[in-house]
Amino acid sequence: DGNNLNIGRQSANTMTGTSNAAIIVGGRTPTYLNDVEEFDGTAWSIGYKYPIKNQSGASLGSQNSAMQASGRTDDSDGHNVAFVNTCSIYCGGTWSVGSSLNTSRIHLGGGGTQNAALAFGGATPSYSNTTEEYNGSTWSTVNTLNSARGNASSNGTATAAVYAGGGPGKKTDSEDWDGSSWTTGNTLIFGRRRITGLGGTGSQNAGLAWAGYAPPTSPSNFVNCVEEYNGTSWSAGGGLITKNSKPGGAGTQNAAISMGGQTPAGISTT
């Protein structure tokens, strides 16, 4: 249980980094945010703002070498919502514009680093099975997921990733990426969506899936369960202190951090 965020938020662009050096980007309160915060292992401090207000994209890499891909933004009045395919690079100081993805989407999964990334699934707004690969300069479309999904747990790299659960509904199945194609893996113990994973700081052989909810949306359907992946099967881990939906996450299977999200009581700062 670490120190609180300065701004409570849900649907942040999945955090990236380690449990001692993390970054969280955007999200909503429900107002859309471009606020960035950085964690030093003890406290959160305000970072350099993201170029646009954004939520539900994918963040990859480390605190000082991060990438933010796709998501959803709004106008200054919060009325006109648009899906975006933008990609921005963070070097611990400022954000710079990177190459755009081929498909605009939200609630997507991601893995890898700033120079070798993978973006997959999400919603366009229909659930998508699209997978794109980044080589450090451009995105290219590669083999699709077997099952269109979003709001799922993602862990891994551009050559070895796992994507589990999510919507539509409350999926239990997972898929493994081997660098060229997706294959169906073993199922989660508990089907749900709005799950958090470790993104690019996790691995296919040491992944996590935590939090989420099992539709229909109601406080009673939020969960605090944590599941661990060893490359073959999912097993139960230690539960979160608070039931939560779509918090940010970073770290490793044995040293992770979970921040923000939506609890039965509302938007969380913890």
Protein backbone atom coordinates (compact mmCIF):
# COMPACT_ATOMS: atom_id res chain seq x y z
CA ASP A 1 0.00 0.00 0.00
CA GLY A 2 1.99 3.00 -1.27
CA ASN A 3 1.45 6.75 -1.26
CA ASN A 4 -1.51 8.15 -3.18
CA LEU A 5 -1.60 9.65 -6.65
CA ASN A 6 -1.97 13.43 -6.76
CA ILE A 7 -4.96 12.99 -9.09
CA GLY A 8 -7.26 9.99 -8.72
CA ARG A 9 -8.13 8.49 -12.10
CA GLN A 10 -9.48 5.47 -13.93
CA SER A 11 -8.85 4.12 -17.43
CA ALA A 12 -5.38 5.62 -17.40
CA ASN A 13 -3.11 4.63 -20.23
CA THR A 14 -1.64 1.56 -18.57
CA MET A 15 1.25 2.54 -16.37
CA THR A 16 4.75 1.51 -17.25
CA GLY A 17 8.01 1.06 -15.40
CA THR A 18 8.86 -0.77 -12.18
CA SER A 19 7.44 -0.76 -8.67
CA ASN A 20 10.12 1.81 -7.76
CA ALA A 21 10.17 3.92 -10.95
CA ALA A 22 6.78 4.11 -12.66
CA ILE A 23 4.81 6.55 -14.80
CA ILE A 24 1.04 6.90 -15.26
CA VAL A 25 -0.41 8.83 -18.22
CA GLY A 26 -3.83 10.41 -18.72
CA GLY A 27 -7.09 8.73 -17.75
CA ARG A 28 -10.32 10.36 -16.60
CA THR A 29 -11.96 11.55 -13.40
CA PRO A 30 -14.50 11.44 -15.35
CA THR A 31 -12.97 14.54 -17.03
CA TYR A 32 -10.36 13.48 -19.57
CA LEU A 33 -6.77 14.10 -18.42
CA ASN A 34 -3.36 14.73 -19.95
CA ASP A 35 -1.72 14.75 -16.53
CA VAL A 36 1.35 12.58 -16.02
CA GLU A 37 2.72 11.43 -12.67
CA GLU A 38 5.99 9.69 -11.83
CA PHE A 39 6.68 7.38 -8.89
CA ASP A 40 10.10 7.10 -7.22
CA GLY A 41 9.29 4.19 -4.94
CA THR A 42 8.04 6.48 -2.18
CA ALA A 43 5.86 9.27 -3.59
CA TRP A 44 4.16 10.49 -6.77
CA SER A 45 5.26 13.75 -8.40
CA ILE A 46 3.82 15.69 -11.34
CA GLY A 47 5.50 14.94 -14.68
CA TYR A 48 5.40 16.57 -18.12
CA LYS A 49 1.88 16.68 -19.52
CA TYR A 50 0.93 14.41 -22.40
CA PRO A 51 0.28 16.37 -25.66
CA ILE A 52 -3.47 15.59 -25.66
CA LYS A 53 -6.09 14.59 -23.11
CA ASN A 54 -6.25 10.84 -23.44
CA GLN A 55 -7.56 7.69 -21.82
CA SER A 56 -7.54 3.93 -22.43
CA GLY A 57 -4.43 3.75 -24.58
CA ALA A 58 -1.37 1.56 -24.01
CA SER A 59 1.86 2.71 -22.34
CA LEU A 60 5.09 0.76 -22.78
CA GLY A 61 8.73 0.89 -21.80
CA SER A 62 10.23 2.41 -18.66
CA GLN A 63 9.78 5.62 -16.68
CA ASN A 64 12.46 7.48 -18.65
CA SER A 65 11.96 5.71 -21.97
CA ALA A 66 8.21 5.33 -22.43
CA MET A 67 5.77 5.15 -25.32
CA GLN A 68 2.05 5.96 -25.33
CA ALA A 69 -0.06 4.51 -28.15
CA SER A 70 -3.64 5.20 -29.28
CA GLY A 71 -6.59 5.80 -26.92
CA ARG A 72 -9.51 8.20 -26.79
CA THR A 73 -9.59 11.99 -26.45
CA ASP A 74 -12.25 14.70 -26.26
CA ASP A 75 -12.71 18.37 -27.08
CA SER A 76 -12.33 21.13 -24.50
CA ASP A 77 -15.98 20.76 -23.48
CA GLY A 78 -15.85 16.98 -23.16
CA HIS A 79 -18.63 16.52 -25.73
CA ASN A 80 -16.97 15.20 -28.89
CA VAL A 81 -15.10 11.99 -28.20
CA ALA A 82 -12.64 10.72 -30.79
CA PHE A 83 -10.57 7.55 -31.06
CA VAL A 84 -6.97 8.32 -31.96
CA ASN A 85 -4.04 6.47 -33.51
CA THR A 86 -1.41 8.84 -32.17
CA CYS A 87 1.85 7.63 -30.69
CA SER A 88 4.15 9.71 -28.51
CA ILE A 89 7.62 9.06 -27.10
CA TYR A 90 8.73 10.08 -23.60
CA CYS A 91 12.40 10.39 -22.65
CA GLY A 92 12.06 11.44 -19.03
CA GLY A 93 11.84 15.11 -19.95
CA THR A 94 9.35 15.88 -22.73
CA TRP A 95 7.00 14.10 -25.12
CA SER A 96 7.73 13.95 -28.85
CA VAL A 97 5.43 12.78 -31.64
CA GLY A 98 6.07 9.29 -32.99
CA SER A 99 4.63 7.38 -35.96
CA SER A 100 0.87 6.82 -35.88
CA LEU A 101 -0.68 3.39 -35.59
CA ASN A 102 -2.63 2.10 -38.59
CA THR A 103 -5.81 1.56 -36.55
CA SER A 104 -7.34 3.98 -34.03
CA ARG A 105 -8.64 2.18 -30.93
CA ILE A 106 -9.12 2.16 -27.17
CA HIS A 107 -8.77 -0.45 -24.41
CA LEU A 108 -5.92 -2.12 -26.31
CA GLY A 109 -3.13 -4.29 -24.98
CA GLY A 110 0.56 -3.59 -25.36
CA GLY A 111 3.99 -5.08 -24.82
CA GLY A 112 7.63 -4.36 -25.47
CA THR A 113 9.76 -1.24 -25.37
CA GLN A 114 10.06 2.17 -26.99
CA ASN A 115 12.01 0.65 -29.90
CA ALA A 116 10.31 -2.73 -30.27
CA ALA A 117 6.63 -2.67 -29.34
CA LEU A 118 3.42 -4.60 -29.91
CA ALA A 119 -0.15 -3.22 -29.79
CA PHE A 120 -3.12 -5.58 -29.99
CA GLY A 121 -6.86 -5.91 -29.58
CA GLY A 122 -8.98 -3.10 -28.15
CA ALA A 123 -12.11 -1.50 -29.58
CA THR A 124 -12.70 0.64 -32.67
CA PRO A 125 -15.48 0.90 -31.15
CA SER A 126 -16.29 -2.72 -32.05
CA TYR A 127 -13.94 -5.19 -30.40
CA SER A 128 -10.84 -5.68 -32.54
CA ASN A 129 -8.41 -8.53 -33.23
CA THR A 130 -5.87 -6.24 -34.96
CA THR A 131 -2.19 -6.58 -34.00
CA GLU A 132 0.49 -4.03 -34.90
CA GLU A 133 4.26 -4.19 -34.47
CA TYR A 134 6.62 -1.23 -34.00
CA ASN A 135 10.26 -1.39 -35.12
CA GLY A 136 11.44 1.90 -33.65
CA SER A 137 10.20 4.02 -36.55
CA THR A 138 6.92 2.69 -38.03
CA TRP A 139 3.94 0.50 -37.15
CA SER A 140 3.02 -2.45 -39.38
CA THR A 141 -0.05 -4.71 -39.23
CA VAL A 142 0.76 -8.35 -38.49
CA ASN A 143 -1.23 -11.52 -37.76
CA THR A 144 -4.46 -10.97 -35.83
CA LEU A 145 -5.67 -12.32 -32.52
CA ASN A 146 -7.85 -15.41 -32.81
CA SER A 147 -10.55 -13.70 -30.75
CA ALA A 148 -11.37 -9.99 -30.89
CA ARG A 149 -11.14 -8.51 -27.39
CA GLY A 150 -10.29 -5.46 -25.31
CA ASN A 151 -10.03 -4.33 -21.69
CA ALA A 152 -7.91 -7.44 -21.10
CA SER A 153 -4.65 -8.16 -19.28
CA SER A 154 -1.51 -7.80 -21.41
CA ASN A 155 2.03 -8.88 -20.51
CA GLY A 156 5.21 -9.32 -22.50
CA THR A 157 7.44 -8.14 -25.31
CA ALA A 158 7.19 -7.64 -29.07
CA THR A 159 8.20 -11.27 -29.57
CA ALA A 160 6.57 -13.07 -26.61
CA ALA A 161 3.32 -11.78 -25.10
CA VAL A 162 0.10 -13.00 -23.47
CA TYR A 163 -3.36 -11.37 -23.65
CA ALA A 164 -6.01 -12.70 -21.26
CA GLY A 165 -9.68 -12.22 -20.42
CA GLY A 166 -11.45 -8.97 -21.29
CA GLY A 167 -14.61 -8.22 -23.21
CA PRO A 168 -17.00 -8.69 -24.88
CA GLY A 169 -18.73 -10.20 -21.88
CA LYS A 170 -16.31 -11.66 -19.35
CA LYS A 171 -13.82 -13.77 -21.24
CA THR A 172 -11.68 -16.40 -19.55
CA ASP A 173 -9.50 -17.48 -22.47
CA SER A 174 -6.00 -16.19 -23.17
CA GLU A 175 -3.73 -16.04 -26.22
CA ASP A 176 0.05 -16.29 -26.54
CA TRP A 177 2.14 -14.39 -29.12
CA ASP A 178 5.37 -16.00 -30.40
CA GLY A 179 6.63 -13.13 -32.53
CA SER A 180 4.63 -14.10 -35.62
CA SER A 181 1.22 -15.47 -34.61
CA TRP A 182 -1.26 -15.91 -31.74
CA THR A 183 -2.22 -19.31 -30.30
CA THR A 184 -4.93 -20.09 -27.76
CA GLY A 185 -3.57 -20.58 -24.25
CA ASN A 186 -5.05 -21.71 -20.96
CA THR A 187 -7.98 -19.96 -19.30
CA LEU A 188 -8.12 -17.55 -16.40
CA ILE A 189 -9.70 -18.87 -13.20
CA PHE A 190 -12.19 -16.00 -13.12
CA GLY A 191 -13.63 -14.40 -16.26
CA ARG A 192 -13.81 -10.59 -16.24
CA ARG A 193 -12.95 -7.43 -18.15
CA ARG A 194 -11.31 -4.08 -17.33
CA ILE A 195 -8.38 -6.17 -16.08
CA THR A 196 -4.87 -4.82 -15.54
CA GLY A 197 -1.62 -6.50 -16.58
CA LEU A 198 2.05 -5.55 -16.47
CA GLY A 199 2.24 -4.54 -20.14
CA GLY A 200 5.80 -4.27 -21.39
CA THR A 201 7.32 -4.82 -17.95
CA GLY A 202 5.72 -8.24 -17.60
CA SER A 203 6.66 -11.33 -19.53
CA GLN A 204 4.92 -14.24 -21.21
CA ASN A 205 6.35 -16.56 -18.57
CA ALA A 206 5.77 -14.32 -15.55
CA GLY A 207 2.58 -12.35 -16.14
CA LEU A 208 -0.14 -10.93 -13.92
CA ALA A 209 -3.86 -10.25 -14.31
CA TRP A 210 -5.56 -8.33 -11.52
CA ALA A 211 -8.71 -6.36 -10.69
CA GLY A 212 -11.63 -5.92 -13.12
CA TYR A 213 -15.34 -6.58 -13.02
CA ALA A 214 -17.73 -9.26 -14.20
CA PRO A 215 -20.65 -7.60 -16.04
CA PRO A 216 -23.22 -6.24 -15.48
CA THR A 217 -21.52 -3.18 -13.98
CA SER A 218 -22.34 -2.75 -10.31
CA PRO A 219 -20.26 -2.34 -7.12
CA SER A 220 -20.95 -5.95 -6.19
CA ASN A 221 -19.30 -7.18 -9.40
CA PHE A 222 -15.93 -5.46 -8.90
CA VAL A 223 -13.19 -7.92 -7.93
CA ASN A 224 -9.85 -7.88 -6.10
CA CYS A 225 -8.56 -11.16 -7.47
CA VAL A 226 -5.00 -11.52 -8.76
CA GLU A 227 -3.86 -14.29 -11.11
CA GLU A 228 -0.30 -15.27 -12.06
CA TYR A 229 0.82 -16.77 -15.38
CA ASN A 230 3.85 -19.02 -15.75
CA GLY A 231 3.76 -19.38 -19.52
CA THR A 232 1.48 -22.41 -19.33
CA SER A 233 -1.31 -21.88 -16.81
CA TRP A 234 -2.95 -19.28 -14.57
CA SER A 235 -2.98 -19.66 -10.78
CA ALA A 236 -4.39 -17.60 -7.91
CA GLY A 237 -2.14 -14.97 -6.34
CA GLY A 238 -2.63 -12.71 -3.31
CA GLY A 239 -5.71 -10.50 -3.58
CA LEU A 240 -5.75 -6.71 -3.78
CA ILE A 241 -6.68 -4.83 -0.62
CA THR A 242 -9.56 -3.08 -2.42
CA LYS A 243 -11.85 -4.30 -5.20
CA ASN A 244 -10.95 -2.31 -8.28
CA SER A 245 -11.62 -1.90 -12.00
CA LYS A 246 -8.99 -0.83 -14.55
CA PRO A 247 -6.25 0.55 -12.28
CA GLY A 248 -2.83 1.35 -13.69
CA GLY A 249 -0.13 -1.27 -13.28
CA ALA A 250 3.63 -1.71 -13.59
CA GLY A 251 6.51 -3.79 -12.28
CA THR A 252 7.08 -7.53 -12.31
CA GLN A 253 5.16 -10.58 -11.13
CA ASN A 254 7.00 -10.49 -7.78
CA ALA A 255 7.15 -6.69 -7.35
CA ALA A 256 4.15 -4.92 -8.89
CA ILE A 257 2.34 -1.65 -8.25
CA SER A 258 -1.36 -0.91 -8.77
CA MET A 259 -2.65 2.67 -8.75
CA GLY A 260 -5.90 4.51 -9.39
CA GLY A 261 -8.84 2.82 -11.05
CA GLN A 262 -12.52 2.69 -10.12
CA THR A 263 -13.57 1.09 -6.84
CA PRO A 264 -17.14 0.53 -5.59
CA ALA A 265 -16.71 3.85 -3.74
CA GLY A 266 -15.64 5.80 -6.86
CA ILE A 267 -12.41 6.98 -8.50
CA SER A 268 -9.35 5.89 -6.53
CA THR A 269 -6.05 7.65 -5.75
CA THR A 270 -4.42 4.61 -4.11
